Short mmCIF file of C-alpha atoms and ligand atoms in Angstrom, two decimals:
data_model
loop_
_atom_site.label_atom_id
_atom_site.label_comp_id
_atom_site.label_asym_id
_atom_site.label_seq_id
_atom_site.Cartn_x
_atom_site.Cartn_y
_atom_site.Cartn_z
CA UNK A 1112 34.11 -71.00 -14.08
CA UNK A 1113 32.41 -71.15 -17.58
CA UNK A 1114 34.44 -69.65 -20.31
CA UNK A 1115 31.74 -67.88 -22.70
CA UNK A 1116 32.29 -67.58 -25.92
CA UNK A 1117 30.23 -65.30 -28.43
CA UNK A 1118 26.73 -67.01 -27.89
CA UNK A 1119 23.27 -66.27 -29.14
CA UNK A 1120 23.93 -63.21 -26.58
CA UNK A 1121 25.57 -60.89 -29.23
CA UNK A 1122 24.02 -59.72 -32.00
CA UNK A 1123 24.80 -61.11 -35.53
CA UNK A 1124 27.44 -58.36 -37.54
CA UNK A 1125 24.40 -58.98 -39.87
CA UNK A 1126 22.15 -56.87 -37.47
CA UNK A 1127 24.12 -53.90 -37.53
CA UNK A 1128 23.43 -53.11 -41.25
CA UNK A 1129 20.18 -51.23 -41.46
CA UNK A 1130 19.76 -52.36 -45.13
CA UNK A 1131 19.79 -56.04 -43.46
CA UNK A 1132 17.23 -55.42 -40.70
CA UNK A 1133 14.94 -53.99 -43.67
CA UNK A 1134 15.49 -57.14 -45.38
CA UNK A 1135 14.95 -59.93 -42.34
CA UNK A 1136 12.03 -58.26 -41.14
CA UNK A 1137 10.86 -61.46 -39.44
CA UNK A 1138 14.26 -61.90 -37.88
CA UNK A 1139 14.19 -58.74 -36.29
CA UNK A 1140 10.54 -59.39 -35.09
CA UNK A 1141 11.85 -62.93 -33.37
CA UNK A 1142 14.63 -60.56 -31.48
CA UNK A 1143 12.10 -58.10 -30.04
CA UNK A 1144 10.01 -61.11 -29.18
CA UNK A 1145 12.94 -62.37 -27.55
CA UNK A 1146 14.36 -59.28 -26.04
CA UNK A 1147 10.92 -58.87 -24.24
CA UNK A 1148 10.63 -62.09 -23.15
CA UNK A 1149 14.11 -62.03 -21.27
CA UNK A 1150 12.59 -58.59 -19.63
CA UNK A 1151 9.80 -60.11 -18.27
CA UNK A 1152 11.22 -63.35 -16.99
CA UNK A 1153 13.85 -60.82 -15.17
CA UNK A 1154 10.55 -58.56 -13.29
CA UNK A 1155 9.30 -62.09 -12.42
CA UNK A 1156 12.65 -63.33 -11.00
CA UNK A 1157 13.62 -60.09 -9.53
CA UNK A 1158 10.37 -58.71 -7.76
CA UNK A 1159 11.42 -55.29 -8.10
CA UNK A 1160 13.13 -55.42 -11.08
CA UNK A 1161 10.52 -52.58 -13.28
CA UNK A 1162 10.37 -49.40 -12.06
CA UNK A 1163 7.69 -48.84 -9.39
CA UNK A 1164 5.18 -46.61 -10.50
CA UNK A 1165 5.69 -44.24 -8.15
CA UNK A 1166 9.23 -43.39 -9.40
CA UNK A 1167 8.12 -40.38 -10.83
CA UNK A 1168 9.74 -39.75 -14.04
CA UNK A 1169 8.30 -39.83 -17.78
CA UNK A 1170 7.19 -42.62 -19.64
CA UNK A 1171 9.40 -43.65 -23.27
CA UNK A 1172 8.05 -44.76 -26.11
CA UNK A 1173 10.71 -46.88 -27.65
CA UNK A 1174 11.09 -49.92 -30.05
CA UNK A 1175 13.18 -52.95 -29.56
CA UNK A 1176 16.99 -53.12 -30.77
CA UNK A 1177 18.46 -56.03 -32.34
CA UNK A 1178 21.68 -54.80 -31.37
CA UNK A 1179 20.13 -55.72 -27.45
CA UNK A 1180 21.66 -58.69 -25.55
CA UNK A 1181 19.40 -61.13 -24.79
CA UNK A 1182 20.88 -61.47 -20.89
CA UNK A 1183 18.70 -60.96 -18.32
CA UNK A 1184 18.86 -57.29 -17.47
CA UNK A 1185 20.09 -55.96 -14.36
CA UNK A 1186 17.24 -55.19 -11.28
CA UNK A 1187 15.74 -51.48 -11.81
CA UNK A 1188 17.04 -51.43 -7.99
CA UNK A 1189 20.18 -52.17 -8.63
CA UNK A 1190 20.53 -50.02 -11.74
CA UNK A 1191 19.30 -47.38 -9.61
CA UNK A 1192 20.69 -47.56 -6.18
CA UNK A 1193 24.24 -49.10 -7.18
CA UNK A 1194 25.92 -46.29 -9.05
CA UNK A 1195 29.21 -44.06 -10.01
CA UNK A 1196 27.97 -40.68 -9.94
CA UNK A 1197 31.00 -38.73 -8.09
CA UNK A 1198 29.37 -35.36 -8.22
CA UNK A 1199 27.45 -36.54 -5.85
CA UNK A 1200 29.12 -38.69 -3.71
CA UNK A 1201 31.60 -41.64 -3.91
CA UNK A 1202 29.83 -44.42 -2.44
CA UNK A 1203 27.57 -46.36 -4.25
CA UNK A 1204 24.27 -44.83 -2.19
CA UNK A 1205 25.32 -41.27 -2.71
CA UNK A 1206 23.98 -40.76 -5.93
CA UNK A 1207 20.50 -42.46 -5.69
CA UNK A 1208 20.59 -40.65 -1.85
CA UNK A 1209 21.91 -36.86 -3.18
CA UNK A 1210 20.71 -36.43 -6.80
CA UNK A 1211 17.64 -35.05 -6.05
CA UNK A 1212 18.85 -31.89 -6.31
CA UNK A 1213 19.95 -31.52 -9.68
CA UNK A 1214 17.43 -29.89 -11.72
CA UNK A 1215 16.94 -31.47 -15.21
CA UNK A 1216 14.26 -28.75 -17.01
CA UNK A 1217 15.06 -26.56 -18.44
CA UNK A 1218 18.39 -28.19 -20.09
CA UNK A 1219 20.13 -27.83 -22.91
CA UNK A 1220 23.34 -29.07 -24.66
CA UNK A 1221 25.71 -26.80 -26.50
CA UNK A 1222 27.16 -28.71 -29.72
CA UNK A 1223 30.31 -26.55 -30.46
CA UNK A 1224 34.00 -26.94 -31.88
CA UNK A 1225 34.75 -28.34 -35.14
CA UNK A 1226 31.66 -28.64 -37.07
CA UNK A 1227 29.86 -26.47 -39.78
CA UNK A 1228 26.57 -25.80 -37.77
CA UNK A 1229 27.34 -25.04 -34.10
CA UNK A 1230 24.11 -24.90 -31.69
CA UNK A 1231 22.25 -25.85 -28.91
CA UNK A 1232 20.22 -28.26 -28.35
CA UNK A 1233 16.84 -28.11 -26.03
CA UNK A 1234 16.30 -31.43 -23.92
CA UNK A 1235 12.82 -31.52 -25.53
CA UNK A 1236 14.13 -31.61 -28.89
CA UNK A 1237 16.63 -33.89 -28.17
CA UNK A 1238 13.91 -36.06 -27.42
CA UNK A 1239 12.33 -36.20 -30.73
CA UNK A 1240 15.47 -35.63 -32.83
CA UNK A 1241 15.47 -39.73 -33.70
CA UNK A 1242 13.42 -42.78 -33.42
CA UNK A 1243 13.86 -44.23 -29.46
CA UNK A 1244 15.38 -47.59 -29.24
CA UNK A 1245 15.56 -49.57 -26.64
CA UNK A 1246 18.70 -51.18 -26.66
CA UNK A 1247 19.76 -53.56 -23.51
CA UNK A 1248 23.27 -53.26 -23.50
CA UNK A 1249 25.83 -55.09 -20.99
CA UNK A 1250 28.22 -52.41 -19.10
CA UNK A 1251 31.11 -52.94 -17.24
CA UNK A 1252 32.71 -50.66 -14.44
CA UNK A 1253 36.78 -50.60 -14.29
CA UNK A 1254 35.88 -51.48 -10.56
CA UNK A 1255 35.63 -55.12 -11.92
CA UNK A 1256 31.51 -55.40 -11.81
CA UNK A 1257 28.99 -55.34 -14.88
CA UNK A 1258 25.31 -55.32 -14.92
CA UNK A 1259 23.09 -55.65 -18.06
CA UNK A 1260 21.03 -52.17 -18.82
CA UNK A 1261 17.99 -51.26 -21.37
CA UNK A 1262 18.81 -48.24 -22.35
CA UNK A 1263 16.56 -45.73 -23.89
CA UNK A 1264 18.20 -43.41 -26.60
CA UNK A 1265 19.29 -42.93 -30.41
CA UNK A 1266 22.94 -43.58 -32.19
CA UNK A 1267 25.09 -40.43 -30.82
CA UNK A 1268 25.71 -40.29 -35.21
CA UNK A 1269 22.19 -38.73 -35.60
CA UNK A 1270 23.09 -35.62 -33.38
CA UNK A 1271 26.79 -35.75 -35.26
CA UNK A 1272 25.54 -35.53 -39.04
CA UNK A 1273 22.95 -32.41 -38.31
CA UNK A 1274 25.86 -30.75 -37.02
CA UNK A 1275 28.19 -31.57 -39.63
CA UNK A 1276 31.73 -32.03 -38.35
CA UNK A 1277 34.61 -30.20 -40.35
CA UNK A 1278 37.25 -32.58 -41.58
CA UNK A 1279 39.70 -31.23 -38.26
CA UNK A 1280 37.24 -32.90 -36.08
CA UNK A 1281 38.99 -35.94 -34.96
CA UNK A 1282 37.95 -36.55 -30.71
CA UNK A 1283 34.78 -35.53 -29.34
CA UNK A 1284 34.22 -34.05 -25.72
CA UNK A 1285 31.60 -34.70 -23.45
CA UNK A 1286 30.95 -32.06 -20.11
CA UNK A 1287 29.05 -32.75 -17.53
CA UNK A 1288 27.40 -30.01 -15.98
CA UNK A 1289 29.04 -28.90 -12.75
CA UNK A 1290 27.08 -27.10 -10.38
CA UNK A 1291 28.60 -26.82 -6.67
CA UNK A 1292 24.72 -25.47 -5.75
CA UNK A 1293 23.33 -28.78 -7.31
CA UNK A 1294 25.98 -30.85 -7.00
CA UNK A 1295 27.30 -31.98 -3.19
CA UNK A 1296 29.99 -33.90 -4.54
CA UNK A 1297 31.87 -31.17 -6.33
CA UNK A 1298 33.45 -29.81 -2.76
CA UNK A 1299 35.53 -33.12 -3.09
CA UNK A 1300 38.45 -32.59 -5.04
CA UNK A 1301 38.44 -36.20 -5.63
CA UNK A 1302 38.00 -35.69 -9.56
CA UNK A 1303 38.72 -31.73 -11.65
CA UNK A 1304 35.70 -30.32 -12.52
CA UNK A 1305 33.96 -30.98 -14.78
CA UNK A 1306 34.05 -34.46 -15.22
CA UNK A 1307 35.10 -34.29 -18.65
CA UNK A 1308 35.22 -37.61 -21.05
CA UNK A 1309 36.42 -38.41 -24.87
CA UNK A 1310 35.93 -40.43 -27.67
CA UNK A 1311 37.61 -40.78 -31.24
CA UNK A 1312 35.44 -39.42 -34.11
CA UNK A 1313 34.92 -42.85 -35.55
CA UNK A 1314 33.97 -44.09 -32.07
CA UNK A 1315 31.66 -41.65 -31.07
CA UNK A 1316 29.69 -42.60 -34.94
CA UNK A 1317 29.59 -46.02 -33.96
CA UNK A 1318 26.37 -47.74 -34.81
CA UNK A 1319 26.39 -48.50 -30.95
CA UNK A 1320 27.67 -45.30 -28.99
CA UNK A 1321 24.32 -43.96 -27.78
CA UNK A 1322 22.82 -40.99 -26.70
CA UNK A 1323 20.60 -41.92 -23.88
CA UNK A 1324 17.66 -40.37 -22.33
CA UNK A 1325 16.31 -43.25 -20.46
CA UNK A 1326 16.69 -46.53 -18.83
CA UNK A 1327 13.94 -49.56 -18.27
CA UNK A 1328 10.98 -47.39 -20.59
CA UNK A 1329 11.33 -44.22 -18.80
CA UNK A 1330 12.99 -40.71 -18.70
CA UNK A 1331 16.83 -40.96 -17.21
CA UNK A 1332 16.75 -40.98 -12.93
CA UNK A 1333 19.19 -38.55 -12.04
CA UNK A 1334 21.40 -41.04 -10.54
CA UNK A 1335 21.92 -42.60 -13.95
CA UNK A 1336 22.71 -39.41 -15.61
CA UNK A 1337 19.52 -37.24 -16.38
CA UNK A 1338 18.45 -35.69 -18.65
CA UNK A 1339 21.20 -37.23 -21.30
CA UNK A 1340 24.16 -39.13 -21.30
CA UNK A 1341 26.34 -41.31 -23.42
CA UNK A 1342 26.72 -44.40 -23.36
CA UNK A 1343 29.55 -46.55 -25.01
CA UNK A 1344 29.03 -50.24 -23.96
CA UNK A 1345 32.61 -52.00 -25.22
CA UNK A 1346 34.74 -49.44 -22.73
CA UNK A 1347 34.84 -49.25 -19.20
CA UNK A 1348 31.79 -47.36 -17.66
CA UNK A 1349 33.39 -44.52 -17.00
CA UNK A 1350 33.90 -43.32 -20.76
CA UNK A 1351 29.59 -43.01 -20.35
CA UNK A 1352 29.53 -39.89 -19.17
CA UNK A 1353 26.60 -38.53 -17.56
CA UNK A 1354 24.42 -35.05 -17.27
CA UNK A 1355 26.07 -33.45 -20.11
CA UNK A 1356 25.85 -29.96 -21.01
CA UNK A 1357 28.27 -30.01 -23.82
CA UNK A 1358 29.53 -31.84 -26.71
CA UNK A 1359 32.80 -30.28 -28.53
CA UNK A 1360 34.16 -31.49 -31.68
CA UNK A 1361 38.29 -31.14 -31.88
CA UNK A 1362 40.86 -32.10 -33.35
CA UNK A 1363 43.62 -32.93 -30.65
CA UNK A 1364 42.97 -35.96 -28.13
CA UNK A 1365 41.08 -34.54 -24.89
CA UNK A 1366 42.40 -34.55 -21.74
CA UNK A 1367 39.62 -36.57 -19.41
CA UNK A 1368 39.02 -35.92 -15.81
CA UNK A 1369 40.14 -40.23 -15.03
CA UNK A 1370 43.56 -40.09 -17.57
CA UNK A 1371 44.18 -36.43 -15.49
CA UNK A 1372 43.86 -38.11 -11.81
CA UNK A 1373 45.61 -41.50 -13.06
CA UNK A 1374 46.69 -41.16 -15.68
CA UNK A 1375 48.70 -44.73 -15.34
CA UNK A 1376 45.39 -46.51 -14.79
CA UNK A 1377 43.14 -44.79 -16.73
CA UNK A 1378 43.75 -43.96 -20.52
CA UNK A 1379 42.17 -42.19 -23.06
CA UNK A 1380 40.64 -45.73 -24.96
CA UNK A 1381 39.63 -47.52 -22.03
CA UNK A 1382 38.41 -50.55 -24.14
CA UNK A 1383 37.26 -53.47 -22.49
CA UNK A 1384 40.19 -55.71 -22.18
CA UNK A 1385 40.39 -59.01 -19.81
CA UNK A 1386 43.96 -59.50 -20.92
CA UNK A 1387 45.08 -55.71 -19.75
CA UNK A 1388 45.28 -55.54 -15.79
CA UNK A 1389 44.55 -52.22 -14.37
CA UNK A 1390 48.04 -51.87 -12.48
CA UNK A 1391 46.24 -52.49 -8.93
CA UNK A 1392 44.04 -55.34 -10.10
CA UNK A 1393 43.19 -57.75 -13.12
CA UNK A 1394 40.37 -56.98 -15.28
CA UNK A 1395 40.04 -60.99 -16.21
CA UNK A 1396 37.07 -61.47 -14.37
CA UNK A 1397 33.67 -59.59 -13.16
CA UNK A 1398 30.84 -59.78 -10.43
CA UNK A 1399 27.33 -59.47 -12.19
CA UNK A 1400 25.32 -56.92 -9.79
CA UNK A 1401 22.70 -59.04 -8.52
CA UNK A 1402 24.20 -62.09 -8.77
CA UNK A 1403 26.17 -61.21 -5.54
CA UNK A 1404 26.45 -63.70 -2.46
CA UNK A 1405 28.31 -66.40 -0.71
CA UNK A 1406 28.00 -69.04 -3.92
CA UNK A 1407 28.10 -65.83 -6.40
CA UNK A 1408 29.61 -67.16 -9.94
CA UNK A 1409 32.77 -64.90 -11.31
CA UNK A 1410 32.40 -64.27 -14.76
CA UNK A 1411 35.04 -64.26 -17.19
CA UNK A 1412 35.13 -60.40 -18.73
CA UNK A 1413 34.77 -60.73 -22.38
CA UNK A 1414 37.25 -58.61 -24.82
CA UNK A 1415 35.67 -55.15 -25.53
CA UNK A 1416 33.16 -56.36 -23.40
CA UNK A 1417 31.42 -58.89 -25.62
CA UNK A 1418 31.09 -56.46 -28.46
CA UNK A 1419 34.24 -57.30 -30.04
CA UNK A 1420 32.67 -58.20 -33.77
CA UNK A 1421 30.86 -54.78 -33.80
CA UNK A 1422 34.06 -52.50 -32.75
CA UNK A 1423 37.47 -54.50 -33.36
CA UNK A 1424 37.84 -52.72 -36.37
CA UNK A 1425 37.98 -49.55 -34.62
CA UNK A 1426 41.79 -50.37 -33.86
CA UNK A 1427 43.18 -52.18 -36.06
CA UNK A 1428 47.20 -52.18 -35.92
CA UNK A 1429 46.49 -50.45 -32.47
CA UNK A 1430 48.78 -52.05 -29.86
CA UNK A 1431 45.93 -51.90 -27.03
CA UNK A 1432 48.65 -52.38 -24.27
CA UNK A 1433 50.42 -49.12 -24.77
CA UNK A 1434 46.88 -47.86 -25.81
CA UNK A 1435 44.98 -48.37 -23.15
N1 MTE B 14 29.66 -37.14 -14.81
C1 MTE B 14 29.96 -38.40 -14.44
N2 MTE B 14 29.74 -39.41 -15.30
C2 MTE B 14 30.02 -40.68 -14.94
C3 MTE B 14 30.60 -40.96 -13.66
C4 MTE B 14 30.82 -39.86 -12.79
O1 MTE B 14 31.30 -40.01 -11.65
N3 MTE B 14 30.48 -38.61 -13.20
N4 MTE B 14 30.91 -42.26 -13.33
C5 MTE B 14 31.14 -43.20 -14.44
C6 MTE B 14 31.28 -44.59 -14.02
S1 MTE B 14 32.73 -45.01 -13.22
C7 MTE B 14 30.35 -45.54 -14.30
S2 MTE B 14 30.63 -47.18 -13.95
C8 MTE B 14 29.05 -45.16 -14.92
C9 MTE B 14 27.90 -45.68 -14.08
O2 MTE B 14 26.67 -45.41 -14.70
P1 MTE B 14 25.31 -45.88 -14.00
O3 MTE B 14 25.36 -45.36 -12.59
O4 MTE B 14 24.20 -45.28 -14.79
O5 MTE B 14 25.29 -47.38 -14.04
O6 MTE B 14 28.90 -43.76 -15.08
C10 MTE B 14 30.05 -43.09 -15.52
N5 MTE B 14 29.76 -41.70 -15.81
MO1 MO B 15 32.92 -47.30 -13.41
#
């Protein structure tokens, strides 16, 4: 197995300073050129790996992240037929088979709790509130696989400062809309409803939790999570929850819907963490979708998922055994 250590994959901490990029415009130019490069090398290797023009939804305008891994992303079919979705079904098919049902116009997301300008937000403006990025982030599933995604959205902190959190907002909440009519899955009771996920107040500003409205240039399938989601790419997939209809600043931890069914296997942090087994399995290791097959390479799972210069800091004099 090859160890990898931080490689030419991650971005520089440089990159995350927006006075920096300003300053190294050329660098930044390089990255694009490199990031697209990678995504075209991938639609040759992978046939079907850009979405077929038939698959309906909008078209993205969005510029190139530095903070993008240069790994070859994931198929489109994959990302789009492989996926976690349990309001619609627990097997991987369900969602890409069943999501056709939820309806994502019109849709809005309340922003309520502890901040200074409570509202909601139309899916339209949402849209336009900040400059799209494309940012091509590796995720991993607590499951024990990963793929490599580019993401369409905006740092989460641009919706957070126009709503101006008090100083008792310390967690964030994210609901996902649950709607028996829309949503087959919620006759299981395999999860409470809704599926309900959390992030610390720090964490949810990070330069790399993203709002996302779309994956490989175009508007969010439903499968993924349409018409907005969050994404946070150094915790375990799950975290990224999908569909939302609210966001709710507060001050006390949240209880999520994974920590309330398990709450020995899942906790609230959920960081990446090869050296933390889940209690049924080890986390040391990961299948790359796509990579699957009789000779398929393992690869080693990288601490907070390879983003570990970006987000250590988070949790500092954390012990992220007993906080897992
Ligand atoms: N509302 C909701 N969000 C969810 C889930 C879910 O079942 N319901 N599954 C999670 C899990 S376990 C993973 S791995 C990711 C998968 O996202 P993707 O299908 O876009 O790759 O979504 C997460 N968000
Ligand atoms: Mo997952």
């Amino acid at each position: 197995m090859l160890l990898r250590c931080r490689s030419a994959n991650d971005p520089r901490p440089s990159e995350i300073t927006p006075r920096v990029l300003h300053e190294n415009r050329r660098a930044v130019l390089k990255a694009a050129a490199a990031g697209f490069a990678t995504w075209s090398a991938a639609a040759i290797a992978q046939g079907a790996a850009t979405p077929a023009a038939s698959s309906g939804t909008a078209r993205l305008e969005a510029r190139s992240s530095t903070l993008s891994t240069i790994e070859r992303p994931t198929s489109y079919k994959d990302v789009t037929t492989y996926n976690n979705f349990y309001e619609f079904g627990t097997d991987k098919e369900d969602p890409a088979a069943y999501a056709g049902s939820l309806r994502v116009r019109p849709w809005t997301v309340a922003v309520e709790g502890e901040v200074a300008r409570p509202r909601a937000f139309d899916i339209d403006e949402l849209l336009k509130l900040a400059p799209l990025e494309e940012r091509i982030y590796r995720m991993r599933c607590v499951e024990g696989w990963s793929m490599v995604i580019p993401w369409v959205g905006y740092p989460l902190a641009e919706l957070i400062r126009r709503v101006e959190p008090t100083g008792n907002a310390k967690y964030v909440e994210f609901v996902t809309l649950a709607d028996r009519e829309q949503m087959p899955g919620l006759r299981s009771s395999v999860l409470a409803w809704p599926y309900v996920e959390g992030l610390r107040l720090d964490e949810a500003m990070h330069v790399l939790t993203l709002l996302t409205l779309g994956l490989y240039g175009q508007a969010l399938p439903r499968q993924n999570g349409a018409p907005v989601r969050i994404v946070v790419p150094w915790k375990y997939g799950f975290k990224s929850g999908k569909s939302l209809v609210k966001i709710r600043f507060v001050e006390k931890q949240p209880m999520t819907s994974w920590h309330r069914s398990a709450p020995h296997e899942y906790g609230f942090y959920s960081n990446v963490n090869p050296q933390v087994s889940h209690p049924r399995w080890s986390q040391a290791t990961e299948r790359r979708i796509g990579e699957d097959g009789f000779l398929q390479r393992k690869r080693a799972t990288l601490m907070f998922n390879g983003y570990a210069e970006q987000v250590a800091s988070l949790y500092t004099g954390m012990d992220l055994r007993k906080e897992y």
